[in-house]
Amino acid sequence: MKHIFIVNPVSGHGRSKKIIPWIHEYCQANGKEYEILMTEGKGHATQLAARYTAKDNVTVYACGGDGTGYEVINGMQAGVPMAVIPSGTGNDFTRMFEYPKGLSLKDTLIQTIEGKEASVDIGRANQSMFFHNCLTIGLDAAVTVKAEKLGKKLPIPSKLVYLISVFLTLKERQPIDLEMTMDGKTTHHQMLLLAIMNGRFYGGGFQPTPDASVQDGVFDVCLVDYTSLSRILLLLPKYMFGKHVMEREAHFYKCSSLQIKTKQLVPSEIDGEVKYLQEYACELQPNFIKVRVPQASGLN
């Protein structure tokens, strides 16, 4: 098998580039066939991943953050396994892979190469966009816009970037009129945010859906009603650690498909990629792709 490393050189303030000598060192010492491909701009990772089919007997590694993973998975051909080396800013999807705490980036790379394959679910939006971790609408998507700009300017931890961006965005918040249809039932909401989750984490470790699994065949959905600033400030620490499940403004659902519409144009984001759409039709694709995870992971 050949290992194809798609490296986003600007991901994680250039952190992804640090793994290149480790790839050479490990693969050459262990007789691994490999190739390193550098991305050259937005969308290039998708094009690079699309080169390979199941007949090529490769594993394609997305080396970067959740945005790099999003691009790679949208280029993957059927039957080609994927891996993610979490060297970006957020790295929220790989939190589900159960790497040991405190593991160095070099050892993360090695444990991934020496890992096992596990089948995971993937989301699909509007028939054409695949997402491995999340699709969100509202406040948190607006925060993503700010966090992306802030993260490029300040070399600080991703969770701190996200937290600062939350407070900068709160003063601009507006209620969002949402129509949501799940299992044939349509409801209307004035919401602050909506998180459609495959994984459990986003925003550098926030937990909107603490019970989510990438292997349960359903989305976990969290909808938060529009509320006062004082209530948001009380909810925010709980939302960060997944302790908001009993709060009156937070509503939780599980579904395999849903349709959502907003009356006004608001920011949304898919695995960190910002979109401005008013309608989404989302479907979960169970056991859609095989990913490499550490041998000790509970995923299979």
Coordinates of C-alpha atoms in Angstrom, one line a residue:
M1 CA 0.0 0.0 0.0
K2 CA 1.2 3.5 -0.8
H3 CA 0.7 6.4 1.6
I4 CA -0.3 9.7 0.0
F5 CA 0.2 12.8 2.3
I6 CA -1.7 15.9 1.2
V7 CA -0.1 18.7 3.2
N8 CA -1.7 22.1 3.6
P9 CA 1.5 24.2 4.3
V10 CA -0.4 27.2 5.8
S11 CA -2.6 25.1 8.1
G12 CA -2.1 25.6 11.8
H13 CA 0.2 28.7 11.3
G14 CA 2.5 26.4 9.3
R15 CA 2.4 23.6 11.8
S16 CA 1.6 21.1 9.0
K17 CA 4.9 21.7 7.4
K18 CA 6.7 20.3 10.5
I19 CA 5.5 16.8 9.7
I20 CA 7.3 16.6 6.3
P21 CA 10.7 15.6 7.6
W22 CA 9.0 13.1 10.0
I23 CA 7.2 11.5 7.1
H24 CA 10.5 11.1 5.2
E25 CA 12.2 9.7 8.3
Y26 CA 9.6 7.2 9.3
C27 CA 8.6 6.0 5.8
Q28 CA 12.2 5.5 4.6
A29 CA 13.2 3.8 7.9
N30 CA 10.3 1.4 7.6
G31 CA 10.2 0.7 3.9
K32 CA 6.9 2.5 3.3
E33 CA 6.0 3.6 -0.2
Y34 CA 4.8 7.2 0.0
E35 CA 4.3 10.5 -1.7
I36 CA 4.0 14.0 -0.3
L37 CA 1.7 16.5 -2.2
M38 CA 1.6 20.2 -1.2
T39 CA -1.6 22.2 -1.6
E40 CA -1.3 25.4 -3.5
G41 CA -4.6 27.1 -2.6
K42 CA -8.3 26.7 -1.8
G43 CA -9.8 23.6 -3.3
H44 CA -6.5 22.1 -4.4
A45 CA -6.7 19.3 -1.8
T46 CA -9.9 18.2 -3.3
Q47 CA -8.3 17.9 -6.7
L48 CA -5.3 16.0 -5.4
A49 CA -7.5 13.5 -3.5
A50 CA -9.6 12.9 -6.6
R51 CA -6.6 11.4 -8.5
Y52 CA -6.7 8.1 -6.7
T53 CA -9.1 5.2 -7.0
A54 CA -9.5 1.9 -5.1
K55 CA -7.3 0.2 -7.7
D56 CA -4.4 2.3 -6.7
N57 CA -4.1 0.7 -3.3
V58 CA -3.4 3.9 -1.4
T59 CA -4.4 5.6 1.8
V60 CA -4.9 9.4 1.5
Y61 CA -3.8 11.5 4.4
A62 CA -5.2 15.0 5.0
C63 CA -2.5 16.9 6.8
G64 CA -4.0 20.0 8.3
G65 CA -7.1 21.1 10.1
D66 CA -10.8 20.4 9.7
G67 CA -10.9 22.5 6.5
T68 CA -8.2 20.4 4.9
G69 CA -10.1 17.3 5.9
Y70 CA -13.3 18.8 4.3
E71 CA -11.5 19.4 1.0
V72 CA -9.9 16.0 0.9
I73 CA -13.1 14.1 1.7
N74 CA -14.9 16.0 -1.1
G75 CA -12.4 14.6 -3.5
M76 CA -12.2 11.0 -2.3
Q77 CA -13.1 8.2 -4.7
A78 CA -15.2 5.2 -3.5
G79 CA -13.2 2.6 -1.7
V80 CA -10.2 4.7 -1.0
P81 CA -9.3 4.9 2.7
M82 CA -8.5 8.2 4.4
A83 CA -6.5 9.4 7.3
V84 CA -6.3 12.8 9.0
I85 CA -3.1 14.1 10.7
P86 CA -4.4 16.8 13.0
S87 CA -2.0 19.7 12.4
G88 CA -4.4 22.6 11.9
T89 CA -6.1 25.0 14.2
G90 CA -9.3 23.2 15.2
N91 CA -8.7 19.4 14.6
D92 CA -12.1 18.7 16.0
F93 CA -13.0 15.6 13.9
T94 CA -9.9 13.7 15.1
R95 CA -10.9 14.2 18.7
M96 CA -13.3 11.3 18.0
F97 CA -10.4 9.0 17.1
E98 CA -9.2 8.8 20.7
Y99 CA -5.5 9.6 20.4
P100 CA -3.8 9.5 23.8
K101 CA -3.7 12.8 25.6
G102 CA -0.5 14.8 25.3
L103 CA 0.6 12.9 22.2
S104 CA 3.2 14.8 20.2
L105 CA 2.5 15.6 16.6
K106 CA 5.3 13.3 15.5
D107 CA 3.9 10.4 17.5
T108 CA 0.4 11.2 16.2
L109 CA 1.7 10.8 12.7
I110 CA 3.4 7.5 13.5
Q111 CA 0.3 6.1 15.4
T112 CA -1.9 7.0 12.4
I113 CA 0.4 5.2 9.9
E114 CA 0.6 2.2 12.2
G115 CA -3.1 2.4 13.0
K116 CA -6.1 0.4 12.0
E117 CA -9.1 1.2 9.7
A118 CA -12.5 2.0 11.1
S119 CA -15.7 2.8 9.2
V120 CA -17.3 6.1 10.0
D121 CA -20.4 8.1 9.0
I122 CA -20.2 11.2 6.9
G123 CA -22.8 13.9 6.3
R124 CA -23.9 15.2 2.9
A125 CA -25.5 18.6 2.3
N126 CA -27.4 19.6 -0.8
Q127 CA -26.3 16.4 -2.6
S128 CA -22.9 17.7 -3.4
M129 CA -21.1 18.7 -0.2
F130 CA -19.7 16.0 2.1
F131 CA -18.8 16.9 5.7
H132 CA -17.1 14.8 8.2
N133 CA -17.7 16.8 11.4
C134 CA -20.4 19.5 11.4
L135 CA -22.7 21.9 9.6
T136 CA -23.7 24.9 11.7
I137 CA -25.9 28.0 11.1
G138 CA -26.1 31.2 13.0
L139 CA -23.9 32.6 15.8
D140 CA -21.3 29.9 15.8
A141 CA -20.9 30.2 12.0
A142 CA -20.5 34.0 12.4
V143 CA -17.9 33.2 15.1
T144 CA -16.1 30.9 12.7
V145 CA -15.7 33.9 10.3
K146 CA -14.2 36.0 13.0
A147 CA -12.1 33.1 14.3
E148 CA -10.6 32.4 10.9
K149 CA -9.5 36.1 10.6
L150 CA -8.3 36.2 14.2
G151 CA -6.5 32.9 14.1
K152 CA -4.4 34.1 11.2
K153 CA -3.3 37.2 13.1
L154 CA -2.7 35.8 16.6
P155 CA -0.6 32.7 17.3
I156 CA -2.7 31.5 20.3
P157 CA -4.5 28.2 21.1
S158 CA -7.5 27.4 19.0
K159 CA -9.9 27.3 21.9
L160 CA -8.9 30.8 23.0
V161 CA -9.2 32.1 19.4
Y162 CA -12.8 30.7 19.3
L163 CA -13.7 32.0 22.7
I164 CA -12.5 35.6 21.9
S165 CA -14.4 35.4 18.6
V166 CA -17.6 34.5 20.5
F167 CA -17.5 37.6 22.6
L168 CA -16.7 39.8 19.6
T169 CA -19.7 38.3 17.8
L170 CA -22.2 38.5 20.6
K171 CA -22.9 42.2 20.3
E172 CA -23.9 41.8 16.6
R173 CA -26.3 38.9 17.2
Q174 CA -29.8 38.9 15.7
P175 CA -32.6 36.3 15.9
I176 CA -32.7 33.9 13.0
D177 CA -36.1 32.6 11.7
L178 CA -35.6 29.0 10.9
E179 CA -37.9 26.3 9.4
M180 CA -36.8 22.8 10.1
T181 CA -38.2 19.5 8.9
M182 CA -37.2 16.2 10.4
D183 CA -39.0 12.9 9.9
G184 CA -41.8 14.6 8.1
K185 CA -42.5 17.1 10.9
T186 CA -41.9 20.8 10.3
T187 CA -41.2 23.2 13.1
H188 CA -40.4 27.0 13.2
H189 CA -37.9 28.6 15.5
Q190 CA -36.4 31.9 16.4
M191 CA -32.9 30.7 17.1
L192 CA -29.4 31.7 18.0
L193 CA -27.6 28.8 16.5
L194 CA -28.1 25.3 15.0
A195 CA -25.4 22.7 15.0
I196 CA -25.9 19.5 12.9
M197 CA -23.2 17.2 14.2
N198 CA -21.6 14.0 13.1
G199 CA -18.7 14.3 15.6
R200 CA -19.0 15.6 19.1
F201 CA -16.7 18.7 19.0
Y202 CA -16.2 21.9 17.1
G203 CA -14.6 25.3 17.6
G204 CA -11.4 23.8 19.1
G205 CA -13.2 21.6 21.6
F206 CA -16.7 23.0 22.2
Q207 CA -19.3 20.2 22.7
P208 CA -22.7 21.1 21.4
T209 CA -23.8 17.5 21.2
P210 CA -21.9 15.6 23.9
D211 CA -23.6 12.2 23.0
A212 CA -22.6 12.3 19.3
S213 CA -20.8 9.3 17.7
V214 CA -19.3 9.0 14.2
Q215 CA -20.5 5.4 14.1
D216 CA -24.2 5.6 15.2
G217 CA -25.8 6.2 11.8
V218 CA -27.6 9.5 12.9
F219 CA -26.9 13.2 13.1
D220 CA -27.0 14.8 16.6
V221 CA -28.6 18.2 16.4
C222 CA -28.5 21.0 18.9
L223 CA -30.8 24.1 18.4
V224 CA -30.4 27.0 20.8
D225 CA -33.2 29.5 21.0
Y226 CA -32.5 33.2 20.7
T227 CA -32.1 34.7 24.1
S228 CA -30.8 37.6 26.1
L229 CA -27.1 38.4 26.5
S230 CA -27.2 37.6 30.2
R231 CA -28.5 34.1 29.5
I232 CA -26.0 33.5 26.7
L233 CA -23.2 34.4 29.1
L234 CA -24.5 31.9 31.6
L235 CA -25.0 29.2 28.9
L236 CA -21.6 29.6 27.2
P237 CA -19.4 27.8 29.8
K238 CA -21.9 25.0 29.9
Y239 CA -22.0 24.8 26.1
M240 CA -18.2 24.7 26.0
F241 CA -18.1 21.5 28.1
G242 CA -21.3 19.9 26.9
K243 CA -23.2 20.6 30.2
H244 CA -26.1 22.5 28.6
V245 CA -28.3 19.6 27.9
M246 CA -30.9 20.5 30.6
E247 CA -31.1 24.2 29.8
R248 CA -34.5 25.5 28.5
E249 CA -33.0 27.2 25.5
A250 CA -31.2 24.1 24.2
H251 CA -33.1 21.5 22.2
F252 CA -31.6 18.2 21.0
Y253 CA -32.6 15.8 18.2
K254 CA -31.3 12.7 16.4
C255 CA -32.1 12.1 12.8
S256 CA -30.7 10.7 9.6
S257 CA -32.0 13.5 7.4
L258 CA -33.3 17.0 7.8
Q259 CA -34.2 20.1 5.7
I260 CA -33.7 23.6 7.0
K261 CA -34.6 27.0 5.6
T262 CA -33.8 30.5 6.9
K263 CA -35.8 33.7 5.9
Q264 CA -32.7 35.8 5.9
L265 CA -29.2 35.2 4.5
V266 CA -27.0 34.2 7.4
P267 CA -23.6 32.6 7.7
S268 CA -23.3 28.9 7.9
E269 CA -20.2 26.7 8.0
I270 CA -19.3 23.2 7.0
D271 CA -16.3 21.8 8.7
G272 CA -15.0 25.3 9.1
E273 CA -15.7 26.3 5.5
V274 CA -18.0 29.4 5.5
K275 CA -21.1 29.3 3.2
Y276 CA -24.0 31.8 2.7
L277 CA -27.0 29.6 1.8
Q278 CA -30.6 29.8 2.9
E279 CA -31.6 26.2 2.4
Y280 CA -29.9 22.9 3.3
A281 CA -31.0 19.3 2.8
C282 CA -28.8 17.1 4.9
E283 CA -28.5 13.3 4.8
L284 CA -26.2 11.1 6.9
Q285 CA -24.2 8.5 5.0
P286 CA -23.6 5.6 7.4
N287 CA -20.3 3.8 7.3
F288 CA -19.4 5.9 4.3
I289 CA -15.6 5.8 4.5
K290 CA -12.8 4.0 6.2
V291 CA -10.4 6.1 8.2
R292 CA -7.1 5.2 9.9
V293 CA -7.2 5.6 13.7
P294 CA -4.8 4.6 16.4
Q295 CA -4.7 0.9 17.4
A296 CA -6.0 1.8 20.8
S297 CA -9.1 3.6 19.5
G298 CA -12.5 2.2 20.4
L299 CA -13.6 2.9 16.8
N300 CA -13.8 -0.2 14.5

